[in-house]
Amino acid sequence: MQVFCYSFKMSAKMKMLLAVIVLALLVEANAQSGRFMKQFAQGSADMLRAYRDMREANWKNSDKYFHARGNYDAASRGAGGRVAAAVISNTWEGIQRARGRHAEDSEADQIANRWGRNGGDPNRFRPKGLPSKY
């Protein structure tokens, strides 16, 4: 069996160009990762704010609005926020189902979650009379 070995000679300029390209790709990948994590953290904070507002408002039939709003705000941060919204929403609904909540209620919340996460106006779910503060 014969093995062919190709040698590729690169000039110093080509090596430098290749090194610069690799470095640029590494820097961009790191920047993207950092940006994603920042968006994830901000999106998580948006979800927490919506939950706290829902608890503070204590307004009848407002939970779908706050679900949609939290997901909308988080997703508007970018890909990281969208992932945070999905992870938090899906985890919370899973916990609720495990606690014995009806699947229909959970699915109604998930519809509001997806609506907001996909850029839908949360006011679609806003109950009449909810203070404008929210």
XYZ file of N, CA and C in Angstrom:
402
model
N 0.847 -1.173 0.000
C 0.000 0.000 0.000
C 0.889 1.231 0.000
N 0.564 2.083 -0.887
C 1.364 3.299 -1.018
C 0.578 4.483 -0.462
N 1.225 5.299 0.325
C 0.586 6.457 0.929
C 1.128 7.702 0.242
N 0.208 8.498 -0.176
C 0.617 9.741 -0.818
C 0.570 10.861 0.217
N 1.578 11.615 0.214
C 1.658 12.713 1.154
C 1.874 13.988 0.350
N 0.970 14.893 0.516
C 1.092 16.157 -0.201
C 1.686 17.184 0.740
N 2.625 17.876 0.259
C 3.147 18.965 1.078
C 2.661 20.264 0.461
N 2.225 21.107 1.305
C 1.704 22.384 0.845
C 2.573 23.455 1.462
N 3.250 24.165 0.622
C 4.122 25.219 1.124
C 3.341 26.518 1.160
N 3.413 27.156 2.285
C 2.764 28.454 2.419
C 3.838 29.498 2.639
N 3.599 30.590 2.001
C 4.521 31.700 2.218
C 4.240 32.294 3.599
N 5.126 33.097 4.062
C 4.945 33.757 5.362
C 3.689 34.617 5.365
N 3.408 35.261 4.238
C 2.204 36.103 4.143
C 0.944 35.249 4.225
N 0.971 34.085 3.583
C -0.197 33.202 3.630
C -0.417 32.682 5.051
N 0.681 32.339 5.719
C 0.565 31.872 7.096
C 0.003 32.965 8.000
N 0.476 34.174 7.790
C -0.017 35.306 8.583
C -1.494 35.541 8.297
N -1.905 35.488 7.042
C -3.303 35.680 6.665
C -4.173 34.594 7.299
N -3.717 33.355 7.219
C -4.463 32.255 7.815
C -4.584 32.442 9.328
N -3.512 32.842 9.973
C -3.536 33.079 11.418
C -4.521 34.190 11.772
N -4.538 35.253 10.985
C -5.463 36.368 11.234
C -6.908 35.902 11.049
N -7.171 35.107 10.032
C -8.534 34.604 9.794
C -8.980 33.717 10.954
N -8.110 32.809 11.386
C -8.445 31.927 12.499
C -8.675 32.750 13.769
N -7.829 33.714 14.027
C -7.985 34.567 15.198
C -9.303 35.337 15.143
N -9.628 35.876 13.985
C -10.880 36.621 13.829
C -12.084 35.714 14.083
N -12.027 34.492 13.587
C -13.124 33.549 13.813
C -13.254 33.205 15.299
N -12.141 33.023 15.972
C -12.176 32.730 17.400
C -12.734 33.903 18.202
N -12.319 35.095 17.862
C -12.821 36.288 18.557
C -14.315 36.442 18.329
N -14.771 36.243 17.102
C -16.198 36.372 16.789
C -17.011 35.301 17.522
N -16.498 34.069 17.531
C -17.210 32.995 18.234
C -17.325 33.319 19.713
N -16.268 33.840 20.299
C -16.293 34.215 21.708
C -17.260 35.373 21.939
N -17.248 36.344 21.037
C -18.163 37.488 21.166
C -19.607 37.029 21.057
N -19.881 36.116 20.123
C -21.240 35.601 19.964
C -21.678 34.874 21.224
N -20.778 34.077 21.787
C -21.079 33.329 23.001
C -21.369 34.292 24.151
N -20.547 35.318 24.275
C -20.759 36.313 25.323
C -22.058 37.065 25.140
N -22.373 37.417 23.904
C -23.617 38.121 23.600
C -24.815 37.227 23.927
N -24.733 35.966 23.549
C -25.809 35.024 23.813
C -26.065 34.913 25.315
N -25.000 34.769 26.082
C -25.150 34.622 27.532
C -25.729 35.891 28.159
N -25.330 37.052 27.659
C -25.883 38.304 28.168
C -27.379 38.369 27.864
N -27.762 38.004 26.643
C -29.174 37.998 26.263
C -29.953 36.995 27.110
N -29.339 35.847 27.370
C -29.987 34.827 28.196
C -30.250 35.374 29.601
N -29.262 36.035 30.176
C -29.423 36.602 31.517
C -30.483 37.696 31.525
N -30.457 38.570 30.525
C -31.454 39.646 30.447
C -32.856 39.069 30.238
N -32.960 38.065 29.396
C -34.253 37.423 29.155
C -34.788 36.758 30.408
N -33.901 36.141 31.167
C -34.306 35.527 32.438
C -34.844 36.587 33.388
N -34.187 37.744 33.420
C -34.649 38.847 34.273
C -36.015 39.354 33.799
N -36.231 39.398 32.488
C -37.534 39.808 31.950
C -38.637 38.851 32.401
N -38.327 37.565 32.378
C -39.306 36.564 32.798
C -39.624 36.727 34.288
N -38.605 36.949 35.093
C -38.808 37.146 36.524
C -39.627 38.409 36.785
N -39.351 39.475 36.050
C -40.097 40.730 36.217
C -41.580 40.513 35.899
N -41.866 39.785 34.818
C -43.264 39.523 34.458
C -43.955 38.707 35.551
N -43.246 37.744 36.112
C -43.818 36.926 37.191
C -44.108 37.789 38.423
N -43.137 38.632 38.780
C -43.339 39.508 39.944
C -44.493 40.481 39.714
N -44.577 41.020 38.510
C -45.685 41.928 38.188
C -47.026 41.201 38.284
N -47.065 39.963 37.821
C -48.299 39.183 37.877
C -48.717 38.985 39.337
N -47.749 38.657 40.186
C -48.053 38.453 41.605
C -48.501 39.753 42.264
N -47.824 40.840 41.911
C -48.168 42.147 42.488
C -49.551 42.602 42.029
N -49.829 42.448 40.744
C -51.114 42.895 40.202
C -52.260 42.096 40.808
N -52.053 40.793 40.964
C -53.086 39.931 41.527
C -54.437 40.196 40.858
N -54.412 40.240 39.528
C -55.581 40.617 38.736
C -56.207 39.375 38.113
N -57.514 39.264 38.246
C -58.231 38.111 37.721
C -58.022 37.972 36.206
N -57.757 36.746 35.766
C -57.579 36.389 34.345
C -56.419 37.111 33.663
N -55.381 37.440 34.429
C -54.250 38.156 33.835
C -53.038 37.269 33.567
N -53.080 36.023 33.996
C -51.870 35.208 33.882
C -51.418 35.012 32.436
N -52.339 34.862 31.501
C -51.943 34.677 30.088
C -51.231 35.929 29.563
N -51.711 37.094 29.970
C -51.062 38.343 29.572
C -49.617 38.378 30.070
N -49.412 38.046 31.328
C -48.061 38.102 31.887
C -47.157 37.022 31.292
N -47.742 35.873 30.964
C -46.965 34.847 30.259
C -46.490 35.389 28.914
N -47.405 35.947 28.157
C -47.064 36.482 26.829
C -46.070 37.630 26.950
N -46.299 38.521 27.921
C -45.405 39.679 28.072
C -43.987 39.266 28.462
N -43.864 38.347 29.400
C -42.537 37.889 29.805
C -41.777 37.267 28.646
N -42.466 36.425 27.888
C -41.836 35.781 26.735
C -41.497 36.795 25.645
N -42.388 37.753 25.432
C -42.152 38.781 24.423
C -40.923 39.621 24.780
N -40.885 40.085 26.031
C -39.757 40.915 26.471
C -38.447 40.144 26.384
N -38.455 38.900 26.837
C -37.231 38.090 26.819
C -36.771 37.830 25.388
N -37.695 37.441 24.527
C -37.333 37.118 23.139
C -36.832 38.341 22.384
N -37.299 39.520 22.786
C -36.863 40.744 22.101
C -35.387 41.044 22.372
N -34.785 40.351 23.331
C -33.357 40.527 23.639
C -32.465 39.881 22.590
N -32.993 38.906 21.878
C -32.198 38.180 20.892
C -32.293 36.683 21.140
N -31.441 35.942 20.466
C -31.488 34.476 20.539
C -31.343 33.965 21.968
N -30.463 34.555 22.740
C -30.276 34.120 24.125
C -31.519 34.332 24.966
N -32.174 35.467 24.785
C -33.408 35.746 25.518
C -34.532 34.816 25.117
N -34.572 34.502 23.824
C -35.600 33.579 23.323
C -35.407 32.187 23.943
N -34.163 31.746 24.023
C -33.889 30.446 24.644
C -34.248 30.487 26.133
N -33.898 31.568 26.810
C -34.244 31.695 28.232
C -35.749 31.603 28.420
N -36.499 32.302 27.586
C -37.960 32.282 27.687
C -38.502 30.869 27.489
N -37.977 30.176 26.492
C -38.453 28.816 26.218
C -38.112 27.872 27.368
N -36.882 27.951 27.853
C -36.453 27.061 28.941
C -37.274 27.320 30.194
N -37.418 28.569 30.559
C -38.152 28.911 31.780
C -39.627 28.540 31.652
N -40.245 28.890 30.531
C -41.674 28.582 30.329
C -41.932 27.085 30.339
N -41.124 26.346 29.590
C -41.340 24.903 29.501
C -41.070 24.210 30.834
N -40.055 24.667 31.544
C -39.759 24.089 32.851
C -40.895 24.369 33.823
N -41.359 25.606 33.845
C -42.434 25.981 34.767
C -43.709 25.197 34.471
N -44.051 25.073 33.217
C -45.268 24.331 32.872
C -45.105 22.850 33.208
N -43.901 22.313 33.050
C -43.648 20.925 33.445
C -43.829 20.730 34.936
N -43.352 21.678 35.723
C -43.522 21.618 37.181
C -45.001 21.691 37.539
N -45.718 22.587 36.869
C -47.149 22.735 37.149
C -47.914 21.440 36.847
N -47.577 20.813 35.741
C -48.235 19.540 35.401
C -47.895 18.467 36.428
N -46.638 18.430 36.862
C -46.223 17.439 37.864
C -46.965 17.650 39.179
N -47.351 18.885 39.454
C -48.102 19.204 40.678
C -49.595 18.910 40.534
N -49.985 18.430 39.356
C -51.374 18.040 39.166
C -52.233 19.043 38.420
N -51.620 20.063 37.851
C -52.395 21.042 37.085
C -52.922 20.388 35.819
N -54.093 20.769 35.414
C -54.712 20.188 34.230
C -53.943 20.545 32.970
N -53.848 19.603 32.073
C -53.116 19.788 30.821
C -53.705 20.932 29.993
N -55.029 21.123 30.074
C -55.669 22.187 29.295
C -55.194 23.568 29.765
N -55.075 23.734 31.083
C -54.592 25.007 31.631
C -53.150 25.258 31.212
N -52.358 24.216 31.291
C -50.949 24.339 30.919
C -50.809 24.665 29.440
N -51.613 24.028 28.608
C -51.541 24.296 27.166
C -51.988 25.720 26.858
N -52.974 26.224 27.568
C -53.412 27.610 27.367
C -52.275 28.580 27.724
N -51.548 28.281 28.786
C -50.384 29.110 29.145
C -49.310 29.014 28.063
N -49.084 27.818 27.557
C -48.062 27.632 26.531
C -48.422 28.370 25.239
N -49.694 28.453 24.931
C -50.119 29.226 23.755
C -49.728 30.690 23.942
N -49.984 31.230 25.132
C -49.592 32.615 25.422
C -48.076 32.759 25.413
N -47.367 31.773 25.953
C -45.903 31.800 25.947
C -45.371 31.872 24.517
N -45.847 30.974 23.674
C -45.370 30.938 22.278
C -45.755 32.205 21.529
N -46.947 32.719 21.800
C -47.399 33.946 21.155
C -46.411 35.082 21.431
N -46.097 35.293 22.684
C -45.161 36.349 23.053
C -43.759 36.086 22.533
N -43.298 34.852 22.665
C -41.949 34.489 22.229
C -41.774 34.653 20.721
N -42.859 34.514 19.970
C -42.798 34.670 18.512
C -43.098 36.088 18.054
N -43.112 37.028 18.990
C -43.267 38.433 18.637
C -44.693 38.940 18.620
N -45.639 38.114 19.071
C -47.033 38.558 19.121
C -47.245 39.580 20.227
N -48.160 40.496 19.998
C -48.457 41.546 20.975
C -49.093 40.937 22.224
N -48.452 41.083 23.382
C -48.999 40.513 24.617
C -50.376 41.064 24.976
N -50.705 42.266 24.480
C -51.991 42.876 24.812
C -53.178 42.068 24.295
N -52.923 41.114 23.420
C -53.988 40.212 22.973
C -54.613 39.505 24.177
N -53.818 39.257 25.209
C -54.267 38.526 26.386
C -54.544 39.446 27.577
N -54.441 40.758 27.378
C -54.603 41.717 28.476
C -56.063 41.759 28.934
N -56.295 41.530 30.224
C -57.673 41.599 30.711
C -58.132 43.051 30.863
N -59.417 43.250 30.722
C -59.973 44.596 30.876
C -59.739 45.071 32.294
N -59.353 46.344 32.394
C -59.187 46.971 33.682
C -57.815 46.805 34.337
N -56.947 45.969 33.744
C -55.613 45.809 34.317
C -54.923 47.167 34.297
N -54.396 47.612 35.436
C -53.775 48.936 35.483
C -52.689 49.108 34.408
N -52.607 50.307 33.873
C -51.665 50.595 32.788
C -50.213 50.442 33.232
N -49.983 50.403 34.537
C -48.647 50.177 35.080
C -48.050 48.886 34.514
N -48.913 47.945 34.194
C -48.476 46.655 33.692
C -48.679 46.580 32.196
